[in-house]
Amino acid sequence: MSFRKNSGQMELEETIRNPGYKDAVDGGSAADASSSGTGERRDATAVKLDAAADEYTQVKPYAGMPKEVLLLHSSRARYRVPREILFWLIVCCTLALVAVTITIIALSPPCLRWWHITPVYQVYPRSFKDSDGDGVGDLKGIKEKLDHFLDLNIKAVWISPFYRSPMKDFGYDVEDFRDVDPLFGNMQDFEELLVEMHNKGLKLIMDFIPNHTSDRHRWFNLSRTRDPQYKDYYVWTDCDPAFPKPNNWVSIFGNSSWTYDEVRGQCYLHQFLKEQPDLNLRNPDVVQEIIDLISFWLEKGVDGFRMDAVKHMLEAAHLRDEPQVDPDKPPELVTTEWDLYHDYTTSQVGLHDMLREFRAVMDDYSREPGRYRFMVTESYDYEEVDKTMMYYGTPLIKESDFPFNFYLLDLPQNTSGWWAKHLVDLWMSNMPSGKWPNWVVGNHDRPRIGSSAGRIYVRAINLMLLTLPGTPTTYYGEEIGMENINITQSQVQDPAGKYNVSLSRDPQRSPMQWNSEKNAGFNTQTNNTWLPVHPSYETVNVEVQNKDEGSVLSQYRFLNGLRQSELPFLRGWFCYVLSDTNVFSYLRELDGHKEAYLMVINFGRGPSTTDLSAVKELPDELRVLMSTNTANNQKVFQKSRIQTEAGEGLVIRYSTYTRFHPNHPAQCYVSEKACYLETVGILYKC
Ligand code: GLC
Ligand code: MG
């Protein structure tokens, strides 16, 4: 059967007898519709339908219905209304489902990635483990010691630079970013190390130095000979060879940041050593080179970068003098970074855009599951907290996962409870919402905190590091309480210490103390180590401390275990409870989770009794889960009399559903909505 239009009329070319249809019409369906008087359009439809129905009374409305008749039927109220109801129901349900999904994601706790969960461990490769006995640590040495990280439940290892380098700044002066220095091994050693680390579930974070290269880098040699491609790869300016100071800018290592180059007949800028010329990152070709290098290592499978000295990446193009801190100081005495306000050599406009570009490259390599590439930035902005926080990016534009938080390095300035709280709060109260905190208590640039604060605080500092919210960073040796070595002028290796031994960074770079054998097990084949081993190595070493349940190492392991297994530590609320001359006390709790934790840490000079009876959310009796003084483990205190010795830290576990944070919102922080931001992350690219 088929219909064709004929002057608005329908003709049936072939008739099919169908009594069912007649019944339906008789039953009143078509006739009722036309006589029900529900509007002209419907009447017209009904009339048409009647016309068709009159002519073809035997055709059922549902069996083999031709299109036009079907349309006539379907526009009738009895079909149309349910259909429209159904349609809107589906639309509403879909919208409701989307809304519920977004709400659930927005309200759910953050998705924790590997770098949220594990501490970051910094390996200074010269000093970690020497596999070939030449006195300097190497990549094979690191590979031999991977189980140390597993023993401690540490899954992320940042290795300071091992690129080919003349070693003027021990690897932070890179001659070839695509090669491994022979001192540390070769590319195959690197690849084997990476495979082995990944097999063991460990992540490898590279150090990356975007601000400068070595003066032996190929680019610099081509730049000083004015090769057309490379001539603007560095920051060059005309200057008087007899007085090569085109302006008053100073290097971080002291004296002018300009050096005259005989070959080119101009001065070049170096914010660090003269052997570390600053790259001209205003040149898009240089930025592209950096991106290519980042991609090179991402291709190899590294899991992230620690971006070195980022605030120095751009300088003001006008090269004007920076203002002096003391305007009356004779200009020739302006020689250190502290003499100037660095308005033109640090944190210049464009810096964050560039880091975001690097981040976007890393994001391209982060799409596969389990392949997130992590970025941490290094920038000492001292108390200009807002500048540091900018490296977090904005809610919609990602930059680093976190900028290193160096504030705890200032703890030795004033070991006291309130100072510890002040330093912690400097970060917590300034961090943009939705971001993740982190804590550093030592690195290759700063004296070991155990030496500057005092050995008695070593355990307490580790306890704080591992119980604060966010990612802890541990510099090699801190897990066993290693201290600075003493360095005489003749032993100085660090260029920063060549002029002034007190500025040398060698004391905190001594060989890792593995055991009580020769050279602390750093190497076994020679008597030579590039820096002396600390004399305490026979007791302060991994092997001895592994056997001692009360050692610094065992406590580190316990606290890191607790941190990773107990949700309140990973994603719970963090609330200040008290701080005074001696004690810093805070708690960690999670909604709906019965177990909560109270930390009481004595950073003072003597014993202290802390009265927390005013804190009604705490039970009256508090049992110590762990004390840095093992004799006090399991001790029970009345909350009005919690006793601690100088340098003692307590972790107290208590059970209650009464939460502290609802009553004290101004004292509390919680990590926020990371999942939601991840979800909209997909929009970043648009
Ligand atoms: C960073 C490094 C430091 C190095 C400097 C220059 O601050 O941590 O060791 O000397 O950059 O690259
Ligand atoms: Mg620079």
XYZ file of C-alpha atoms and ligand atoms in Angstrom:
699
model
C 0.000 0.000 0.000
C 1.238 3.526 -0.659
C -0.147 7.036 -0.450
C 0.547 10.021 -2.582
C -0.567 13.583 -2.178
C -3.236 14.803 -4.514
C -4.351 18.459 -4.064
C -4.212 18.001 -0.343
C -6.281 14.872 -0.539
C -4.995 11.384 0.135
C -5.756 8.569 -2.148
C -5.595 4.927 -1.415
C -4.131 3.061 -4.266
C -4.653 -0.316 -2.826
C -7.329 -1.074 -0.280
C -6.833 -3.300 2.669
C -9.870 -4.321 4.591
C -9.367 -3.966 8.294
C -12.385 -4.209 10.555
C -10.409 -3.281 13.652
C -10.141 0.291 12.491
C -13.832 0.584 11.899
C -14.436 -0.623 15.456
C -12.126 1.999 16.792
C -13.887 4.755 14.882
C -17.214 3.330 15.955
C -15.874 3.330 19.464
C -15.689 7.074 19.048
C -11.993 7.844 18.907
C -11.832 9.949 15.750
C -15.354 11.233 16.014
C -14.901 12.158 19.675
C -11.789 14.113 18.907
C -13.586 16.176 16.295
C -16.592 16.812 18.488
C -14.805 17.449 21.768
C -14.293 21.117 20.865
C -10.746 21.454 22.211
C -9.557 24.092 19.787
C -9.517 24.870 16.133
C -6.243 23.181 15.259
C -7.357 19.945 16.761
C -10.739 20.298 15.026
C -9.027 20.744 11.728
C -6.875 17.727 12.359
C -9.884 15.725 13.386
C -11.763 16.783 10.268
C -8.865 15.676 8.096
C -8.642 12.482 10.027
C -12.348 11.949 9.638
C -12.023 12.479 5.938
C -9.274 9.892 5.742
C -11.089 7.617 8.142
C -14.344 7.877 6.211
C -12.583 6.858 3.106
C -10.515 4.084 4.607
C -12.591 2.884 7.491
C -11.013 -0.527 7.588
C -7.400 0.605 8.248
C -6.153 0.145 11.848
C -4.318 3.174 13.285
C -1.358 1.060 14.236
C -0.825 -1.635 11.704
C 1.188 -0.686 8.633
C 0.036 2.860 9.076
C 1.041 5.256 6.275
C 2.986 8.305 7.398
C 0.323 10.933 6.907
C -2.307 9.007 8.789
C 0.180 8.222 11.494
C 0.917 11.934 11.829
C -2.750 12.674 12.056
C -3.140 10.197 14.869
C -0.023 11.195 16.693
C -1.056 14.823 16.944
C -4.174 13.892 18.829
C -4.198 14.723 22.520
C -4.365 11.152 23.747
C -1.012 10.447 22.040
C 0.611 13.825 22.189
C 0.133 14.628 25.868
C 1.673 11.425 27.238
C 4.456 11.800 24.718
C 5.242 15.326 25.836
C 5.053 14.337 29.478
C 7.488 11.529 28.809
C 9.820 13.826 26.921
C 9.989 16.411 29.690
C 10.358 13.685 32.279
C 13.426 12.385 30.481
C 14.889 15.885 30.163
C 14.319 16.583 33.860
C 15.749 13.236 34.935
C 18.844 13.768 32.818
C 19.400 17.244 34.238
C 18.835 15.978 37.767
C 21.345 13.184 37.178
C 23.968 15.619 35.924
C 23.342 17.930 38.885
C 23.581 15.076 41.383
C 26.791 13.828 39.787
C 28.428 17.250 39.920
C 27.308 17.772 43.518
C 28.636 14.407 44.602
C 31.963 15.051 42.920
C 32.162 18.563 44.295
C 31.446 17.462 47.837
C 33.511 14.327 47.821
C 37.010 14.324 49.294
C 39.888 14.973 46.941
C 41.204 12.299 44.654
C 44.611 11.613 46.098
C 47.361 11.159 43.583
C 50.699 9.580 44.353
C 52.316 12.891 45.225
C 49.601 13.627 47.788
C 50.134 10.352 49.557
C 53.847 9.674 49.674
C 56.531 11.933 51.069
C 59.049 13.206 48.515
C 62.593 12.079 49.277
C 65.463 14.195 47.971
C 68.557 12.347 46.837
C 71.673 14.444 46.348
C 73.334 12.008 43.933
C 76.950 12.917 44.776
C 76.295 11.912 48.349
C 73.824 9.044 48.380
C 75.707 5.902 47.372
C 78.929 5.450 45.464
C 78.826 2.191 43.499
C 82.217 2.458 41.783
C 84.365 3.719 44.609
C 85.460 6.990 43.021
C 84.307 8.878 46.087
C 81.223 10.393 44.428
C 77.738 8.896 44.488
C 76.154 7.709 41.224
C 73.001 6.374 39.570
C 73.937 2.714 40.050
C 74.414 3.500 43.716
C 70.873 4.877 43.928
C 69.598 1.734 42.218
C 71.308 -0.442 44.824
C 69.487 1.388 47.584
C 65.917 1.476 46.295
C 64.720 -0.877 49.004
C 65.516 1.805 51.553
C 62.602 3.816 50.153
C 60.305 0.820 50.191
C 61.242 0.101 53.819
C 60.162 3.609 54.683
C 57.049 3.517 52.515
C 58.373 6.403 50.441
C 57.253 6.277 46.810
C 58.592 9.487 45.265
C 62.267 10.254 44.831
C 63.558 13.588 43.590
C 67.126 13.303 42.349
C 69.184 16.506 42.171
C 70.819 17.089 38.746
C 72.883 14.368 37.106
C 73.118 15.942 33.634
C 76.492 16.310 31.962
C 78.138 19.190 33.762
C 81.517 20.767 34.512
C 80.314 20.608 38.149
C 81.008 24.219 39.027
C 77.719 24.161 40.948
C 77.661 20.361 41.208
C 75.260 19.731 38.382
C 73.185 22.919 38.522
C 75.461 24.118 35.700
C 74.334 21.950 32.801
C 76.491 21.362 29.757
C 74.122 18.948 28.062
C 70.542 18.465 29.222
C 70.212 15.326 27.141
C 73.091 13.429 28.670
C 74.161 11.963 31.994
C 77.456 13.082 33.492
C 80.038 10.253 33.409
C 80.612 10.835 37.123
C 77.068 9.560 37.717
C 76.996 6.914 34.959
C 75.450 6.998 31.522
C 72.047 7.075 29.860
C 71.705 3.323 30.105
C 72.272 3.501 33.864
C 69.546 6.122 34.027
C 67.131 4.032 31.996
C 67.822 0.979 34.128
C 67.318 3.002 37.272
C 63.994 4.299 35.993
C 62.755 0.845 35.013
C 63.776 -0.564 38.356
C 62.087 2.279 40.198
C 58.878 1.838 38.255
C 58.996 -1.918 38.846
C 59.133 -1.210 42.541
C 56.295 1.306 42.339
C 58.577 4.291 42.848
C 58.289 7.616 41.019
C 61.312 9.514 39.766
C 61.306 13.302 39.863
C 64.065 15.036 37.871
C 65.623 18.343 38.722
C 65.198 20.770 35.838
C 67.049 24.056 35.458
C 65.250 26.412 33.065
C 67.018 29.618 34.150
C 70.581 28.958 33.072
C 73.060 26.557 31.523
C 76.750 26.006 32.007
C 79.054 28.363 30.109
C 80.269 25.168 28.435
C 76.854 24.473 26.921
C 76.854 24.373 23.113
C 74.259 27.166 23.002
C 76.521 29.503 24.951
C 79.497 28.842 22.714
C 77.370 29.554 19.662
C 75.874 32.621 21.310
C 79.199 34.214 22.166
C 80.298 33.791 18.517
C 77.043 35.447 17.435
C 75.751 32.471 15.503
C 72.558 33.813 13.866
C 70.344 31.174 15.497
C 71.900 31.390 18.968
C 73.046 34.976 19.347
C 70.024 35.913 21.475
C 69.908 32.740 23.557
C 71.465 34.534 26.548
C 71.142 37.998 28.072
C 73.859 40.136 26.474
C 74.484 43.842 26.699
C 77.204 46.320 25.858
C 79.543 47.162 28.702
C 82.925 48.626 29.488
C 85.460 45.759 29.650
C 87.394 47.726 32.279
C 84.278 48.123 34.446
C 81.910 45.378 33.289
C 78.861 46.449 35.291
C 76.132 47.716 33.001
C 73.946 48.050 36.100
C 73.989 47.279 39.832
C 72.481 43.801 39.658
C 74.166 41.206 41.879
C 74.507 37.451 41.722
C 72.989 35.170 44.376
C 76.528 33.974 45.016
C 77.736 37.555 45.515
C 79.190 40.420 43.417
C 78.037 41.657 40.039
C 75.810 39.408 37.993
C 77.580 40.559 34.815
C 80.738 39.155 33.267
C 82.555 40.502 30.253
C 83.070 37.979 27.461
C 86.173 38.571 25.351
C 84.894 36.542 22.421
C 81.691 38.492 21.924
C 82.925 41.773 23.364
C 79.808 42.175 25.533
C 78.668 41.390 29.057
C 76.381 38.457 29.831
C 74.053 38.071 32.770
C 74.391 35.333 35.383
C 72.157 35.412 38.434
C 74.254 32.609 39.914
C 77.913 31.762 39.132
C 79.663 33.362 36.170
C 79.852 29.824 34.803
C 76.018 29.742 34.837
C 74.886 32.277 32.197
C 71.162 33.118 32.346
C 69.150 32.015 29.356
C 67.185 34.685 27.530
C 63.704 33.255 28.048
C 62.193 36.250 26.258
C 63.372 34.563 23.099
C 60.602 32.142 21.965
C 63.227 29.829 20.443
C 64.766 29.356 23.879
C 61.372 28.591 25.411
C 60.815 26.035 22.669
C 64.202 24.460 23.445
C 63.156 24.132 27.093
C 59.859 22.561 26.081
C 61.719 20.104 23.865
C 63.971 19.168 26.775
C 61.017 18.684 29.094
C 59.408 16.449 26.464
C 62.663 14.530 26.024
C 62.631 13.413 29.666
C 58.871 12.914 29.779
C 59.237 10.619 26.774
C 61.753 8.646 28.748
C 59.100 8.198 31.417
C 60.135 10.445 34.294
C 57.301 11.201 36.690
C 57.872 14.862 37.311
C 60.167 17.836 37.650
C 61.461 20.024 40.404
C 61.835 23.340 38.595
C 64.926 25.115 39.810
C 65.239 28.814 40.663
C 62.094 29.769 38.781
C 61.741 33.315 40.050
C 64.942 34.220 38.182
C 63.698 33.078 34.789
C 62.966 36.558 33.428
C 64.660 39.909 33.914
C 63.397 43.385 33.045
C 64.460 44.169 29.484
C 65.287 47.797 30.365
C 68.161 46.675 32.627
C 67.674 49.597 35.066
C 69.414 49.599 38.474
C 67.528 47.869 41.255
C 66.678 50.003 44.296
C 69.073 49.653 47.222
C 67.709 48.432 50.544
C 69.904 51.034 52.211
C 69.876 53.999 49.828
C 72.859 55.546 51.630
C 75.139 52.585 51.076
C 77.960 53.417 48.643
C 77.144 51.562 45.396
C 80.509 49.783 45.383
C 79.504 48.087 48.641
C 76.330 46.709 47.124
C 77.512 43.153 46.565
C 74.982 40.705 48.030
C 71.430 39.783 47.160
C 70.322 41.317 50.465
C 71.523 44.773 49.425
C 68.887 45.222 46.716
C 65.158 44.980 46.179
C 64.898 42.560 43.261
C 62.248 44.435 41.342
C 63.892 43.768 37.968
C 65.596 40.397 38.299
C 62.952 38.196 39.916
C 59.234 37.436 39.541
C 58.803 39.378 36.293
C 55.523 39.472 34.386
C 55.372 36.524 31.999
C 57.066 34.091 34.339
C 53.870 32.313 35.348
C 52.627 32.095 31.778
C 55.817 30.313 30.880
C 55.532 27.834 33.730
C 51.943 27.184 32.710
C 53.170 26.396 29.238
C 55.578 23.863 30.718
C 52.746 22.500 32.831
C 50.570 22.091 29.730
C 53.295 20.017 28.108
C 53.399 17.843 31.195
C 49.615 17.530 31.120
C 49.839 16.154 27.603
C 51.892 13.329 29.051
C 49.615 12.842 32.040
C 46.518 11.511 30.313
C 47.044 7.792 30.613
C 46.001 6.243 33.926
C 48.785 6.160 36.506
C 50.901 8.526 34.449
C 50.400 11.838 36.203
C 53.485 14.035 35.840
C 54.153 16.169 38.868
C 55.680 19.645 39.058
C 57.119 21.386 42.093
C 58.719 24.812 41.828
C 61.652 26.134 43.809
C 61.421 29.776 44.711
C 62.670 31.449 47.861
C 60.396 34.424 48.293
C 61.119 34.649 51.985
C 58.219 36.345 53.711
C 56.581 37.520 50.485
C 54.151 34.668 50.789
C 51.794 35.898 48.108
C 54.549 35.625 45.509
C 55.173 32.011 46.457
C 51.488 31.151 46.350
C 51.227 32.348 42.747
C 53.031 29.211 41.618
C 49.914 27.233 42.583
C 48.188 28.788 39.566
C 44.529 29.759 39.708
C 41.434 27.596 40.196
C 41.164 27.149 36.449
C 44.763 27.398 35.285
C 47.219 24.868 36.613
C 50.815 25.659 37.317
C 52.924 23.717 39.796
C 51.263 21.075 41.928
C 52.823 22.963 44.769
C 55.638 25.449 45.239
C 58.105 24.232 47.836
C 57.214 25.524 51.273
C 60.510 26.540 52.857
C 59.132 28.322 55.884
C 59.856 25.503 58.339
C 63.542 25.898 57.490
C 63.332 29.008 59.674
C 62.350 26.989 62.729
C 65.883 27.147 64.232
C 65.610 30.946 64.367
C 63.390 30.613 67.381
C 62.622 27.113 68.555
C 59.353 27.603 70.397
C 55.781 26.450 70.110
C 54.374 29.739 68.918
C 57.099 30.214 66.289
C 56.415 26.721 64.901
C 52.746 27.618 64.726
C 53.532 30.957 63.093
C 55.574 29.246 60.361
C 52.919 26.618 59.740
C 50.228 29.255 59.628
C 52.211 31.375 57.197
C 51.457 28.672 54.665
C 48.024 27.521 55.767
C 46.463 30.961 55.994
C 47.883 32.121 52.659
C 47.426 29.034 50.526
C 44.688 29.482 47.893
C 41.633 27.368 48.606
C 41.500 23.962 46.979
C 45.298 23.652 46.952
C 47.535 21.138 48.642
C 50.108 22.121 51.294
C 53.661 20.783 51.596
C 56.542 21.036 54.040
C 60.313 21.068 53.657
C 62.663 20.785 56.630
C 65.948 20.474 54.775
C 67.676 20.468 51.409
C 71.097 20.689 49.786
C 71.118 24.474 50.084
C 70.332 24.854 53.777
C 72.132 23.720 56.936
C 70.580 20.578 58.369
C 67.854 21.647 60.736
C 68.960 19.092 63.332
C 72.271 20.941 63.572
C 70.933 24.448 63.563
C 67.908 23.861 65.786
C 69.677 21.290 67.948
C 69.812 17.504 67.931
C 67.114 17.222 70.596
C 64.539 18.544 68.128
C 65.270 16.122 65.283
C 62.545 13.636 66.172
C 59.990 16.305 66.982
C 60.615 17.975 63.630
C 60.087 14.694 61.773
C 56.943 14.098 63.816
C 55.572 17.478 62.834
C 56.598 17.034 59.193
C 54.711 13.743 58.941
C 51.549 14.755 60.780
C 50.843 18.143 59.188
C 48.402 18.172 56.267
C 50.021 17.875 52.846
C 53.139 16.393 51.315
C 56.325 16.181 53.383
C 59.756 16.445 51.756
C 62.635 14.616 53.388
C 66.237 15.421 52.475
C 68.423 12.320 52.490
C 69.650 11.491 55.982
C 66.872 13.300 57.839
C 65.177 9.969 58.409
C 68.134 8.950 60.581
C 68.817 12.382 62.062
C 72.005 13.157 60.138
C 73.757 16.365 61.043
C 76.054 18.847 59.307
C 79.727 18.044 59.060
C 82.381 20.589 59.970
C 84.270 21.910 56.992
C 87.593 23.683 57.062
C 88.536 26.223 54.435
C 90.808 23.700 52.715
C 88.015 21.131 52.481
C 85.524 23.464 50.824
C 84.057 22.065 47.607
C 81.041 24.312 47.140
C 81.771 27.412 45.042
C 79.464 29.392 47.321
C 81.870 28.633 50.181
C 85.069 29.471 48.318
C 84.894 33.160 49.268
C 83.265 32.729 52.638
C 83.411 29.323 54.309
C 80.358 30.147 56.405
C 78.273 30.222 53.196
C 79.456 26.783 52.103
C 76.711 24.247 51.526
C 79.113 21.332 51.973
C 78.193 20.653 55.628
C 74.733 19.404 54.627
C 76.013 17.383 51.664
C 78.147 14.773 53.458
C 77.879 11.100 52.424
C 74.770 9.191 53.455
C 75.364 7.040 56.510
C 74.318 3.491 55.662
C 76.179 1.369 58.195
C 79.043 1.292 60.697
C 81.617 0.111 58.173
C 84.249 2.048 56.316
C 82.930 5.332 54.936
C 79.574 4.558 56.543
C 78.872 2.143 53.683
C 78.693 5.059 51.230
C 81.351 3.203 49.303
C 83.518 0.300 50.262
C 86.339 0.253 47.803
C 88.409 3.302 48.581
C 89.148 5.578 51.482
C 88.067 8.482 49.401
C 84.749 10.281 49.753
C 84.205 13.660 48.100
C 83.288 15.169 51.468
C 84.139 13.747 54.887
C 81.689 11.341 56.511
C 80.117 12.663 59.705
C 81.978 11.272 62.744
C 78.705 10.098 64.289
C 78.187 7.530 61.538
C 78.845 4.491 63.731
C 75.611 5.074 65.632
C 73.729 7.340 63.257
C 73.243 5.014 60.312
C 70.494 3.074 58.582
C 71.624 -0.412 59.556
C 71.945 0.285 63.269
C 68.718 2.259 63.409
C 66.797 -0.389 61.520
C 67.441 -2.791 64.386
C 66.386 -0.309 67.035
C 62.651 0.167 67.482
C 63.148 3.450 69.257
C 65.482 4.961 66.673
C 64.852 8.099 64.642
C 64.484 5.835 61.608
C 61.921 3.521 63.231
C 59.918 6.496 64.384
C 60.038 7.968 60.904
C 58.766 4.683 59.484
C 56.001 4.453 62.075
C 54.821 8.017 61.523
C 54.904 7.717 57.762
C 52.908 4.480 58.031
C 50.356 6.180 60.245
C 50.159 9.126 57.894
C 49.404 6.929 54.912
C 47.041 4.485 56.582
C 44.947 6.842 58.705
C 42.584 8.983 56.691
C 42.495 11.910 59.147
C 46.169 12.511 58.367
C 45.782 12.299 54.625
C 42.646 14.274 54.046
C 41.227 15.224 57.419
C 40.788 18.525 59.158
C 43.827 20.229 60.603
C 43.124 22.417 63.638
C 45.359 24.477 65.882
C 44.733 23.641 69.518
C 47.401 25.591 71.364
C 50.751 27.300 70.984
C 52.927 28.826 73.683
C 56.616 29.372 74.376
C 57.188 25.637 74.499
C 54.386 23.698 72.928
C 52.722 23.587 69.545
C 49.604 21.433 69.583
C 47.204 20.610 66.779
C 44.767 17.881 65.886
C 43.701 15.912 62.835
C 40.157 14.627 62.516
C 37.780 13.519 59.791
C 34.004 13.787 59.704
C 32.360 10.454 60.336
C 35.632 8.896 61.458
C 35.820 7.968 65.106
C 39.598 7.993 65.562
C 41.178 11.424 65.825
C 44.733 12.483 66.606
C 46.172 15.149 68.839
C 49.797 16.197 68.477
C 51.616 17.924 71.320
C 55.149 18.988 70.421
C 57.549 20.709 72.762
C 59.871 22.983 70.801
C 60.881 24.835 73.959
C 64.009 24.753 76.070
C 62.606 22.829 79.024
C 59.826 20.550 80.273
C 56.292 21.740 79.936
C 52.863 20.886 81.286
C 50.078 21.665 78.889
C 46.551 22.235 80.091
C 43.933 21.435 77.457
C 41.019 21.198 79.886
C 39.330 24.103 78.091
C 39.129 22.011 74.918
C 35.799 20.355 75.591
C 35.889 18.223 72.449
C 38.794 16.203 73.854
C 38.195 13.289 76.223
C 39.479 13.802 79.772
C 41.996 11.005 79.519
C 44.428 10.929 76.676
C 46.588 7.945 75.831
C 49.885 8.467 74.009
C 50.057 6.364 70.879
C 53.630 7.348 70.223
C 56.157 9.601 71.878
C 59.526 10.597 70.463
C 60.661 9.494 73.923
C 59.717 5.826 73.662
C 59.450 5.519 77.457
C 56.260 7.549 77.230
C 54.486 5.389 74.643
C 51.047 4.394 75.938
C 51.274 6.813 78.845
C 47.903 8.206 79.899
C 47.550 11.906 80.663
C 44.715 13.938 82.080
C 44.010 16.532 79.456
C 44.701 19.219 82.037
C 48.248 17.962 82.566
C 50.022 16.789 79.434
C 53.705 16.625 80.165
C 56.477 16.892 77.613
C 60.238 17.317 77.747
C 62.072 19.763 75.504
C 62.172 18.227 72.042
C 59.491 15.648 72.835
C 56.576 15.147 70.495
C 53.446 13.129 71.266
C 50.877 11.561 68.983
C 47.725 10.956 70.998
C 44.916 8.902 69.518
C 41.415 9.295 70.897
C 37.964 8.094 69.921
C 34.994 10.355 69.690
C 32.358 11.492 67.280
C 32.479 14.970 68.762
C 34.324 17.052 66.233
C 36.471 20.064 67.058
C 36.313 21.878 63.746
C 32.616 22.877 63.701
C 33.096 24.898 66.886
C 36.420 26.430 65.869
C 36.246 27.212 62.152
C 38.859 29.964 62.389
C 41.453 27.472 63.679
C 40.848 24.753 61.125
C 41.660 23.839 57.528
C 40.685 20.957 55.324
C 41.772 20.062 51.813
C 39.084 21.040 49.377
C 37.263 19.756 46.364
C 40.253 18.670 44.370
C 38.084 16.220 42.473
C 35.800 18.896 41.217
C 38.699 20.912 39.902
C 40.090 17.835 38.240
C 36.760 17.392 36.524
C 36.690 20.851 35.080
C 40.328 20.431 34.201
C 39.108 19.190 30.889
C 38.049 22.765 30.154
C 41.523 24.170 30.715
C 42.522 23.398 27.176
C 39.680 25.245 25.524
C 68.877 26.305 43.153
C 69.608 25.116 43.693
C 70.982 25.506 44.109
C 71.705 26.056 42.928
C 70.920 27.184 42.284
C 71.459 27.547 40.954
O 68.652 27.253 44.125
O 68.897 24.554 44.740
O 71.686 24.445 44.650
O 72.970 26.505 43.313
O 69.582 26.844 42.070
O 71.144 26.591 40.025
Mg 67.107 34.376 34.344
